[in-house]
XYZ file of C-alpha atoms in Angstrom:
693
model
C 136.756 79.575 99.312
C 134.465 82.124 101.010
C 132.158 84.044 98.710
C 133.636 87.404 99.688
C 137.073 86.365 98.454
C 135.617 85.096 95.180
C 134.195 88.546 94.543
C 137.263 90.520 95.547
C 135.637 91.794 98.715
C 137.344 92.210 102.051
C 137.100 88.708 103.554
C 136.892 90.075 107.080
C 133.333 91.291 106.362
C 132.051 87.702 106.040
C 134.639 85.177 107.141
C 132.711 81.913 107.175
C 130.463 81.951 104.145
C 128.657 83.991 101.534
C 127.457 87.443 102.554
C 124.082 86.675 100.928
C 122.160 89.977 100.807
C 124.946 91.901 102.571
C 127.895 92.017 100.156
C 130.266 94.864 100.960
C 129.386 96.602 97.695
C 125.900 97.269 99.089
C 127.413 99.588 101.660
C 129.942 101.271 99.358
C 128.193 104.624 99.649
C 128.439 104.446 103.445
C 132.186 104.018 103.073
C 132.417 107.392 101.364
C 131.298 109.281 104.476
C 133.062 110.383 107.608
C 131.456 108.128 110.205
C 130.900 108.655 113.910
C 129.427 105.849 116.023
C 128.439 106.856 119.550
C 128.183 104.535 122.526
C 130.149 101.684 124.054
C 127.508 99.001 124.642
C 128.108 95.614 122.901
C 125.689 96.292 120.044
C 127.113 99.703 119.229
C 130.690 98.442 119.522
C 129.997 95.660 117.042
C 128.272 98.045 114.675
C 131.279 100.378 114.853
C 133.587 97.493 113.909
C 131.362 96.549 110.973
C 131.335 100.094 109.635
C 135.109 100.263 109.941
C 135.404 97.084 107.862
C 133.030 98.478 105.265
C 135.085 101.637 105.058
C 138.137 99.533 104.201
C 136.153 97.428 101.742
C 134.819 100.567 100.064
C 138.201 102.277 99.741
C 138.764 103.764 96.317
C 135.290 105.236 96.077
C 134.415 108.899 96.054
C 136.046 111.179 98.579
C 134.001 111.860 101.676
C 133.837 115.579 101.150
C 131.035 116.943 103.304
C 129.318 113.581 103.686
C 128.888 112.525 107.269
C 127.199 109.562 108.939
C 126.339 109.674 112.630
C 125.097 106.516 114.340
C 123.938 106.350 117.930
C 121.089 105.585 120.275
C 119.053 108.573 121.419
C 120.642 108.584 124.856
C 124.085 109.037 123.281
C 123.239 111.976 121.031
C 123.946 115.627 121.723
C 124.066 118.811 119.669
C 127.845 118.620 119.840
C 127.842 115.304 117.985
C 125.139 116.187 115.508
C 125.758 119.748 114.450
C 122.958 122.235 113.827
C 121.457 120.611 110.712
C 120.986 117.111 112.107
C 120.100 118.424 115.553
C 117.281 120.424 114.023
C 116.050 117.437 112.039
C 116.068 115.268 115.160
C 113.930 117.769 117.074
C 111.194 117.356 114.466
C 111.478 113.557 114.204
C 109.348 111.072 116.112
C 111.867 108.317 116.896
C 109.979 105.141 117.827
C 110.408 103.339 121.113
C 111.532 99.734 121.249
C 113.512 98.307 118.353
C 112.479 100.788 115.689
C 114.841 103.305 114.119
C 114.951 106.627 112.330
C 117.145 107.744 109.431
C 117.443 111.494 108.823
C 119.389 112.892 105.862
C 120.024 116.616 105.455
C 122.540 118.399 103.221
C 124.830 115.389 102.807
C 124.675 114.432 106.470
C 122.882 111.306 107.696
C 121.804 110.310 111.194
C 120.828 106.766 112.126
C 119.302 106.644 115.597
C 117.036 104.481 117.728
C 115.697 104.252 121.254
C 117.596 101.002 121.787
C 120.925 99.888 120.337
C 119.241 96.880 118.681
C 117.319 99.328 116.523
C 120.610 100.566 115.103
C 121.359 97.092 113.720
C 117.982 96.966 112.017
C 118.532 100.491 110.755
C 121.905 99.584 109.250
C 120.108 96.859 107.297
C 117.776 99.509 105.924
C 120.708 101.731 104.956
C 122.355 98.925 102.972
C 119.058 98.330 101.156
C 118.213 101.949 100.393
C 121.553 103.755 100.069
C 123.266 101.197 97.820
C 122.467 103.313 94.788
C 124.375 106.251 96.219
C 124.430 108.853 98.929
C 121.081 110.677 99.219
C 121.008 113.985 97.395
C 117.641 115.020 98.862
C 116.269 115.240 102.393
C 115.210 111.918 103.891
C 113.099 111.260 106.956
C 112.451 107.575 107.355
C 111.030 106.009 110.513
C 110.306 102.305 110.974
C 109.294 100.094 113.839
C 108.502 96.383 113.877
C 104.867 95.359 113.752
C 105.607 92.215 115.769
C 107.262 91.913 119.182
C 109.149 88.646 118.842
C 110.755 87.689 115.535
C 112.368 84.359 116.177
C 114.390 81.722 114.364
C 114.110 78.220 115.849
C 117.043 75.954 115.081
C 116.376 72.232 115.194
C 120.077 71.626 115.883
C 121.397 68.672 117.861
C 124.756 68.366 119.582
C 125.341 64.861 118.226
C 124.350 63.066 115.049
C 120.952 61.418 115.228
C 118.528 59.535 112.981
C 117.668 62.812 111.222
C 121.176 64.267 111.240
C 122.921 66.859 113.357
C 120.278 69.335 112.208
C 116.855 67.692 112.254
C 115.141 68.455 108.956
C 118.246 70.366 107.932
C 119.434 70.458 104.321
C 122.432 72.785 104.411
C 125.127 70.944 106.305
C 125.800 70.612 110.015
C 124.955 72.908 112.904
C 126.721 76.246 113.137
C 126.317 76.065 116.928
C 127.262 72.488 117.862
C 129.718 69.768 116.818
C 130.768 66.397 118.254
C 128.619 66.697 121.350
C 129.950 70.133 122.283
C 129.138 73.787 121.798
C 131.288 75.385 119.107
C 133.739 77.755 120.815
C 136.610 78.169 118.332
C 137.429 81.526 116.813
C 136.352 80.435 113.341
C 133.105 79.005 114.747
C 132.262 82.210 116.573
C 133.119 84.219 113.459
C 130.563 82.146 111.554
C 127.951 82.847 114.237
C 128.831 86.532 114.045
C 128.264 86.504 110.283
C 124.909 84.838 110.877
C 123.915 87.357 113.542
C 124.807 90.204 111.170
C 122.614 88.692 108.444
C 119.539 88.093 110.557
C 119.676 91.326 112.547
C 119.754 93.239 109.256
C 116.311 91.840 108.387
C 114.808 92.400 111.832
C 115.159 89.030 113.573
C 115.591 89.583 117.321
C 115.829 86.097 118.859
C 117.299 82.682 118.057
C 116.588 79.341 119.724
C 119.816 77.372 119.502
C 118.679 73.758 119.870
C 116.099 71.281 118.675
C 112.611 71.273 120.178
C 113.099 67.507 120.505
C 115.552 67.828 123.395
C 117.763 64.758 123.630
C 119.899 63.720 126.600
C 122.996 65.649 125.524
C 121.135 68.878 124.728
C 119.371 68.771 128.099
C 122.747 69.658 129.616
C 122.826 72.998 127.850
C 121.204 74.128 131.102
C 124.153 73.064 133.228
C 127.502 71.625 132.122
C 127.472 73.279 128.675
C 126.017 76.571 129.872
C 129.344 78.397 130.028
C 130.068 77.569 126.389
C 126.562 78.619 125.375
C 127.374 81.999 126.892
C 129.988 82.517 124.167
C 127.358 82.063 121.453
C 124.881 84.227 123.338
C 127.407 87.048 123.654
C 127.920 87.128 119.884
C 124.176 87.160 119.223
C 123.525 89.738 121.935
C 126.077 92.076 120.376
C 123.839 92.146 117.295
C 120.607 92.733 119.212
C 119.563 89.070 119.011
C 118.387 87.304 122.171
C 119.160 83.657 122.918
C 116.487 81.052 123.595
C 116.946 77.417 124.612
C 114.646 74.473 124.004
C 114.133 72.596 127.262
C 112.877 69.149 128.186
C 109.724 69.280 130.289
C 111.054 66.402 132.395
C 114.361 68.171 133.161
C 113.549 68.341 136.912
C 113.849 64.547 136.839
C 116.701 64.040 134.361
C 118.826 66.976 135.571
C 117.447 67.812 138.986
C 117.127 64.349 140.489
C 113.497 64.830 141.469
C 110.976 62.020 141.246
C 108.453 64.148 139.364
C 108.064 66.950 136.836
C 104.516 67.780 137.979
C 104.175 71.518 137.284
C 102.057 72.003 140.416
C 104.652 70.410 142.690
C 106.458 73.103 144.706
C 109.787 71.284 144.336
C 109.460 71.385 140.562
C 108.659 75.095 140.588
C 111.650 75.753 142.845
C 113.961 73.741 140.580
C 112.881 75.674 137.497
C 113.262 78.981 139.351
C 116.790 78.169 140.537
C 117.878 76.758 137.161
C 116.433 79.693 135.235
C 118.156 82.202 137.494
C 121.491 80.523 136.750
C 120.802 80.465 133.016
C 119.566 84.061 132.865
C 122.538 85.424 134.815
C 125.016 83.462 132.679
C 123.728 84.132 129.169
C 123.948 87.660 127.757
C 120.611 88.559 126.192
C 118.765 85.501 127.495
C 115.238 85.501 126.056
C 113.545 82.387 127.422
C 112.606 78.809 126.653
C 110.918 76.856 123.854
C 108.942 73.770 124.863
C 107.469 70.863 122.938
C 105.378 68.891 125.429
C 102.895 66.014 125.214
C 103.685 65.782 121.503
C 105.200 62.979 119.451
C 106.184 61.038 122.571
C 107.688 64.044 124.368
C 106.938 64.336 128.115
C 104.474 66.944 129.294
C 101.932 67.981 131.921
C 99.341 65.428 130.790
C 101.502 62.779 132.464
C 100.400 64.279 135.783
C 96.825 65.079 134.870
C 97.668 68.758 134.416
C 96.825 71.139 131.585
C 99.120 72.797 129.102
C 98.487 76.064 130.950
C 99.769 74.469 134.144
C 102.875 73.294 132.323
C 103.612 76.608 130.627
C 102.925 78.713 133.691
C 105.505 77.061 135.954
C 108.170 77.958 133.401
C 106.707 81.421 132.842
C 106.925 82.125 136.567
C 110.601 81.167 136.587
C 111.291 83.391 133.567
C 109.265 86.442 134.594
C 111.949 88.103 136.783
C 114.249 88.221 133.761
C 111.733 89.638 131.267
C 111.933 86.353 129.385
C 109.164 84.264 127.840
C 108.230 80.641 127.338
C 107.200 79.647 123.828
C 104.819 76.712 124.284
C 104.297 74.857 121.012
C 100.734 73.828 120.138
C 101.868 70.965 117.905
C 100.042 68.377 120.005
C 98.160 65.443 118.472
C 97.703 61.670 118.699
C 100.606 60.102 116.805
C 99.388 56.604 117.654
C 95.977 56.732 116.049
C 94.364 53.768 114.308
C 94.045 54.415 110.591
C 90.749 52.519 110.658
C 89.272 55.172 112.968
C 87.619 57.734 110.699
C 86.584 59.972 113.610
C 90.124 60.901 114.704
C 91.366 63.908 112.782
C 94.881 65.242 113.306
C 93.813 68.613 111.924
C 91.450 69.109 114.869
C 94.050 68.448 117.552
C 95.624 71.851 118.264
C 92.266 73.609 118.571
C 90.827 70.777 120.670
C 93.762 70.965 123.099
C 94.233 74.728 123.449
C 91.106 76.738 122.575
C 89.468 75.911 125.905
C 92.509 77.190 127.808
C 92.388 80.749 126.462
C 93.042 83.241 129.249
C 94.661 80.689 131.576
C 98.251 81.287 130.463
C 100.678 83.640 132.208
C 101.326 87.000 130.513
C 104.832 85.876 129.450
C 103.668 82.558 128.013
C 103.346 82.546 124.208
C 101.457 79.811 122.392
C 103.411 78.922 119.252
C 100.853 77.849 116.639
C 101.805 76.272 113.318
C 100.546 78.227 110.338
C 98.332 75.333 109.269
C 96.505 72.675 111.272
C 98.634 69.722 110.150
C 102.352 70.112 109.494
C 103.861 72.671 107.107
C 102.393 71.173 103.939
C 102.712 72.983 100.638
C 98.986 73.718 100.861
C 96.723 73.554 103.893
C 94.218 75.962 105.408
C 95.185 78.501 108.038
C 94.968 77.108 111.551
C 91.624 77.982 113.175
C 93.411 78.265 116.528
C 94.493 81.790 115.601
C 90.881 82.889 115.994
C 90.344 81.154 119.317
C 92.926 82.778 121.638
C 91.975 86.456 122.094
C 93.296 86.543 125.695
C 96.573 84.721 125.076
C 99.918 85.684 123.569
C 100.290 83.908 120.221
C 103.178 83.344 117.821
C 102.701 82.142 114.244
C 105.127 79.357 113.342
C 106.414 78.909 109.781
C 108.888 76.374 108.456
C 111.693 78.012 106.517
C 113.595 74.752 106.171
C 111.913 72.932 103.302
C 110.929 69.659 104.942
C 107.858 69.079 102.774
C 108.677 71.533 100.006
C 111.705 69.990 98.345
C 114.334 70.039 101.089
C 116.373 72.761 99.429
C 116.970 70.484 96.463
C 113.900 72.001 94.814
C 113.341 75.694 94.334
C 110.275 76.643 96.361
C 110.134 80.268 97.435
C 107.754 80.465 100.396
C 107.298 84.205 100.862
C 103.979 84.220 99.007
C 102.629 81.320 101.068
C 103.541 83.042 104.338
C 102.069 86.323 103.159
C 98.792 84.589 102.316
C 98.659 83.173 105.837
C 99.464 86.508 107.469
C 96.864 88.349 105.370
C 94.159 85.723 105.977
C 91.090 87.362 107.510
C 89.627 85.022 110.115
C 86.361 86.993 110.142
C 85.827 87.068 106.383
C 82.448 85.958 105.017
C 80.901 86.373 108.439
C 80.795 90.091 109.122
C 82.513 91.847 111.977
C 85.817 93.658 112.056
C 88.598 92.114 109.950
C 90.965 89.937 111.978
C 94.040 88.942 110.024
C 96.517 86.389 111.283
C 99.049 89.220 111.173
C 96.851 91.143 113.610
C 96.975 88.206 116.010
C 100.775 88.209 115.782
C 101.179 91.977 115.896
C 101.658 94.363 118.778
C 98.191 95.842 118.319
C 96.665 92.536 119.435
C 98.460 92.306 122.775
C 96.133 91.662 125.690
C 97.287 92.323 129.237
C 100.855 92.891 128.076
C 101.258 89.429 126.560
C 103.940 89.383 123.869
C 103.190 88.041 120.411
C 105.415 86.963 117.577
C 106.332 85.196 114.369
C 108.656 82.190 114.463
C 110.449 80.399 111.643
C 112.202 77.034 111.721
C 115.630 77.953 110.375
C 117.106 76.624 107.120
C 120.810 77.340 107.613
C 123.856 75.179 108.245
C 127.585 74.985 107.691
C 127.377 74.983 103.889
C 129.335 77.930 102.489
C 126.166 79.372 100.970
C 124.297 78.844 104.291
C 121.173 77.184 102.849
C 122.336 74.343 100.561
C 120.391 75.717 97.613
C 121.752 79.208 96.984
C 118.311 80.545 96.068
C 116.885 79.261 99.360
C 118.644 82.202 101.003
C 115.648 84.180 99.801
C 113.336 82.248 102.135
C 115.392 83.270 105.155
C 115.382 86.863 103.930
C 111.629 86.846 103.289
C 110.928 85.447 106.742
C 112.790 88.254 108.472
C 111.251 90.998 106.377
C 107.682 89.669 106.751
C 108.141 89.091 110.474
C 109.165 92.751 110.786
C 106.249 93.940 108.641
C 103.632 91.323 107.638
C 102.041 93.827 105.265
C 104.983 93.902 102.865
C 104.406 92.705 99.307
C 106.233 89.350 99.082
C 107.132 89.935 95.460
C 108.753 93.256 96.331
C 110.634 91.547 99.156
C 111.878 88.963 96.675
C 112.974 91.771 94.374
C 114.929 93.292 97.260
C 116.756 90.023 97.816
C 117.637 89.602 94.138
C 118.876 93.176 93.864
C 121.047 92.935 96.960
C 122.446 89.462 96.355
C 123.335 89.614 92.660
C 124.507 92.173 90.136
C 122.173 91.381 87.248
C 120.971 93.341 84.233
C 117.458 94.614 84.911
C 115.845 92.184 82.465
C 117.517 89.144 83.998
C 116.764 90.354 87.526
C 113.101 90.514 86.528
C 113.264 87.002 85.082
C 114.798 85.664 88.297
C 112.127 87.320 90.418
C 109.422 85.835 88.204
C 111.037 82.377 88.248
C 111.246 82.376 92.030
C 107.848 83.987 92.639
C 106.043 81.183 90.810
C 108.153 78.369 92.267
C 105.769 77.659 95.166
C 102.832 77.074 92.820
C 105.079 75.040 90.529
C 106.120 72.781 93.393
C 102.493 72.383 94.447
C 101.453 71.504 90.888
C 103.616 68.389 90.611
C 103.199 67.235 94.218
C 100.024 67.983 96.183
C 96.683 68.332 94.359
C 93.807 70.400 95.771
C 94.937 70.393 99.395
C 96.077 66.784 99.689
C 99.393 66.535 101.505
C 101.705 63.983 103.033
C 102.167 61.877 99.892
C 105.875 61.641 100.755
C 108.303 58.914 101.754
C 107.840 58.259 105.477
C 110.680 59.274 107.757
C 112.812 61.461 105.536
C 109.836 63.051 103.696
C 111.557 63.392 100.322
C 110.032 62.172 97.095
C 106.627 60.674 96.274
C 104.903 57.843 98.118
C 101.161 58.298 97.684
C 100.195 55.735 100.314
C 103.294 56.222 102.440
C 101.410 57.550 105.450
C 97.911 56.388 104.592
C 97.891 53.395 106.934
C 100.271 54.587 109.645
C 99.649 55.838 113.205
C 100.619 59.366 112.120
C 97.326 60.098 110.374
C 95.432 59.442 107.170
C 95.488 62.086 104.486
C 93.673 61.279 101.238
C 91.277 58.295 101.652
C 91.492 57.540 97.928
C 89.343 54.669 96.688
C 87.921 53.615 93.317
C 85.198 56.261 93.485
C 86.843 59.377 94.882
C 89.393 61.134 97.027
C 89.643 63.569 99.940
C 89.028 63.831 103.679
C 85.520 64.607 104.869
C 86.009 67.218 107.578
C 82.476 68.601 107.498
C 80.097 68.782 110.431
C 77.332 67.113 108.471
C 79.083 63.866 107.600
C 82.730 64.080 108.634
C 85.056 64.893 111.515
C 83.488 68.272 112.286
C 86.747 70.150 111.813
C 85.073 72.932 109.814
C 83.219 74.027 112.975
C 86.491 75.168 114.537
C 86.533 78.206 112.238
C 84.631 81.445 112.790
C 81.154 81.361 111.292
C 81.960 82.740 107.848
C 84.796 80.355 107.069
C 83.006 77.445 108.749
C 80.090 77.939 106.359
C 82.398 78.398 103.361
C 84.460 75.269 104.014
C 81.447 73.151 104.971
C 79.778 73.508 101.578
C 81.489 71.731 98.693
C 80.058 74.386 96.356
C 81.837 77.272 98.142
C 84.967 75.567 99.404
C 87.992 76.957 97.484
C 89.235 74.459 94.920
C 92.799 74.588 96.183
C 91.559 73.180 99.530
C 88.709 71.019 98.246
C 90.252 67.653 99.106
C 91.391 68.849 102.509
C 87.748 69.391 103.506
C 85.730 67.051 101.287
C 85.706 63.544 99.865
C 84.441 63.898 96.310
C 84.088 61.703 93.203
C 86.849 61.831 90.608
C 84.215 63.240 88.270
C 83.525 66.261 90.519
C 83.799 69.402 88.388
C 85.987 72.213 89.697
C 85.316 75.919 89.268
C 87.615 75.992 86.253
C 85.589 73.313 84.459
C 87.976 70.385 84.879
C 87.171 67.221 86.770
C 89.203 66.391 89.862
C 91.078 63.513 88.254
C 91.788 65.471 85.072
C 93.080 68.330 87.215
C 95.492 65.891 88.854
C 96.781 64.757 85.460
C 97.011 68.247 83.983
C 98.812 69.896 86.888
C 101.372 67.127 87.232
C 102.275 67.264 83.545
C 102.340 71.061 83.637
C 104.509 71.081 86.750
C 107.279 69.161 85.044
C 107.148 71.492 82.050
C 107.405 74.484 84.385
C 110.533 73.053 86.027
C 112.068 72.543 82.579
C 111.338 76.188 81.745
C 112.799 77.359 85.056
C 116.015 75.422 84.470
C 116.334 76.986 81.018
C 115.758 80.453 82.460
C 118.501 79.869 84.996
C 120.948 79.096 82.200
C 120.386 82.608 80.844
C 121.105 84.031 84.292
C 123.967 81.729 85.288
C 126.664 83.608 83.413
C 125.993 86.731 85.482
C 126.416 85.215 88.961
C 129.455 83.694 90.714
C 130.521 80.374 89.215
C 129.873 78.437 92.411
C 126.340 79.816 92.645
C 125.630 79.073 89.004
C 126.712 75.462 89.395
C 124.962 75.010 92.737
C 121.602 76.062 91.301
C 122.169 74.158 88.043
C 122.751 70.912 89.944
C 119.650 71.407 92.042
C 117.481 72.094 89.025
C 118.698 68.799 87.567
C 117.596 66.977 90.722
C 114.331 68.915 90.875
C 113.512 67.922 87.308
C 114.291 64.260 87.975
C 112.151 64.305 91.118
C 109.294 66.230 89.466
C 109.076 63.582 86.748
C 108.940 60.887 89.426
C 106.196 62.777 91.255
C 104.246 63.187 87.996
C 104.503 59.544 87.037
C 103.730 58.072 90.443
C 100.811 60.373 91.293
C 99.197 60.179 87.858
C 99.628 56.416 87.675
C 98.211 55.954 91.151
C 95.023 57.874 90.439
C 94.619 56.426 86.970
C 94.747 52.923 88.435
C 92.399 53.887 91.283
C 89.828 55.645 89.120
C 90.181 53.894 85.777
C 89.586 57.295 84.151
C 91.925 57.991 81.214
C 93.642 61.302 80.517
C 91.547 63.199 77.971
C 94.757 64.442 76.340
C 95.984 60.904 75.770
C 99.359 61.478 77.446
C 101.353 58.536 78.689
C 100.406 57.352 82.171
C 102.099 54.164 83.302
């Protein structure tokens, strides 16, 4: 049964699943006003329908009286619509260009306006956050604009079931876009997509890539035989101010076009991409561009033809340019066939090695999509040095919302704090010069030559009624959107927003839930990955502990544990030289074992088990202590949830309870395997005398 029906809300507000942070009660105060929505474009029409539904859902509240809400883009407004009070307020307001918005409240009247209709959707999200406590009884002038151009959700959705499921690395059911080799086109399917578009536009997301970056044979035909059905999805997204992107196969000129080459410098290839892109762009409402994974993990790419990544990206950028669309070119490129015996090959170096030398060679509408860390979305790794090496290129920061390496939405692991740490990371720290945060690289202020920039998240949603499998994992999707809109937001305050909007909890319990979730990232790290070591997971599905699972595989080597010590030597002096990829200050900090932060020590250095950390513990004792403490923290979190469970919907209470049970079982397994492994390697006993097998 949909969540809205369980809570007595009008089910037409959210027809295919929980309303998450947008329950109808959040907009009850809006329903008490006489509402006028101006304009007839798709975005405004959809917004008008939503407000009409909310008015029905909020029936029985206070009478409208003199309350009035006017919603419309600037071009639609006139003194006749506004009246003298709001018209005067608008004259004094500085309404931002682009997708920003302004909210003006005067004498019981409220105006929501924006330069573009998409800004109205984002503004409605703000109204539901800020006006839930009641209609404003004082003057309000609130103006917001996004700090980042492109705020994108990448779906790794397939059209057919594959070795990793219909949604690759998905933990919340099947794809909301595809089923049985087809695009979903039914009324109920499109209603679900509409619910999703409403959710993500309210937090500032403005683009969605529908399909997996690993483009299989069926998905390749999204560019031709399935294109008409894709247009139905795109129309729904476009009506909420969300553009549609498609992942494309670099070799499509061969597989779809019948050419004998995909060489980006071949004129026939360029012509094929231009013709295909014109058809796609004129068919899909709100078409935003392509996402490409090339020369990575056995995917085809320009290296096949002796060309550079810039050559490959630019042929697509040229095809997209007439339609104000972009190509997101992923920088996840490394040798996945390396010999584990080769100590000189370092996967962490790969992105910088491949792309730093190409800075300035990419077209203005080509965006390099760089993973937040140099390896692969681990619970702890350093910030990618590539962010500091592309001053003349459009860059997007890529995060993974879906919890591939952080518990797969069976474990609670709120990632807002991790992402905020990345975005606030100053690449020029310790070395002098002007601060350069990762957020600056992704923000509008860093654009060079008009190149767009952005923040991208790999989506965590599916067909589960609660969208994310683990009900509390909804907060990761919410945090992504809010931080992509404004990277400077306090992640704890963002988490508090989500709790307040999603649940009706007594203040004390709301505070406990925020605290429980805020510490969950560090809790997960404590019983899994010590001091920057990652990848100690089961190969393939990546769930659960396997300390040596990847240690001798072609995918890389990650801890180099032996009888004397542990860690990867990435120094210039004696290791792979990875530290030199950072600006001078961080290069010097990471190079020296005495200044390297403890939480990343084993990522950069191979040290003895007896090495003493800043806190006074040895490395091996730290491993023991954190893994025991991590299990205890999960036990405490599960107990805290039981105090909260009686105040949330029954289905949510049980969903989270079941996942805490699995998290506790898994945490104990992590503790026992990791501690036993390093006890047997080192022969060093636990000073506390706890049981290690």
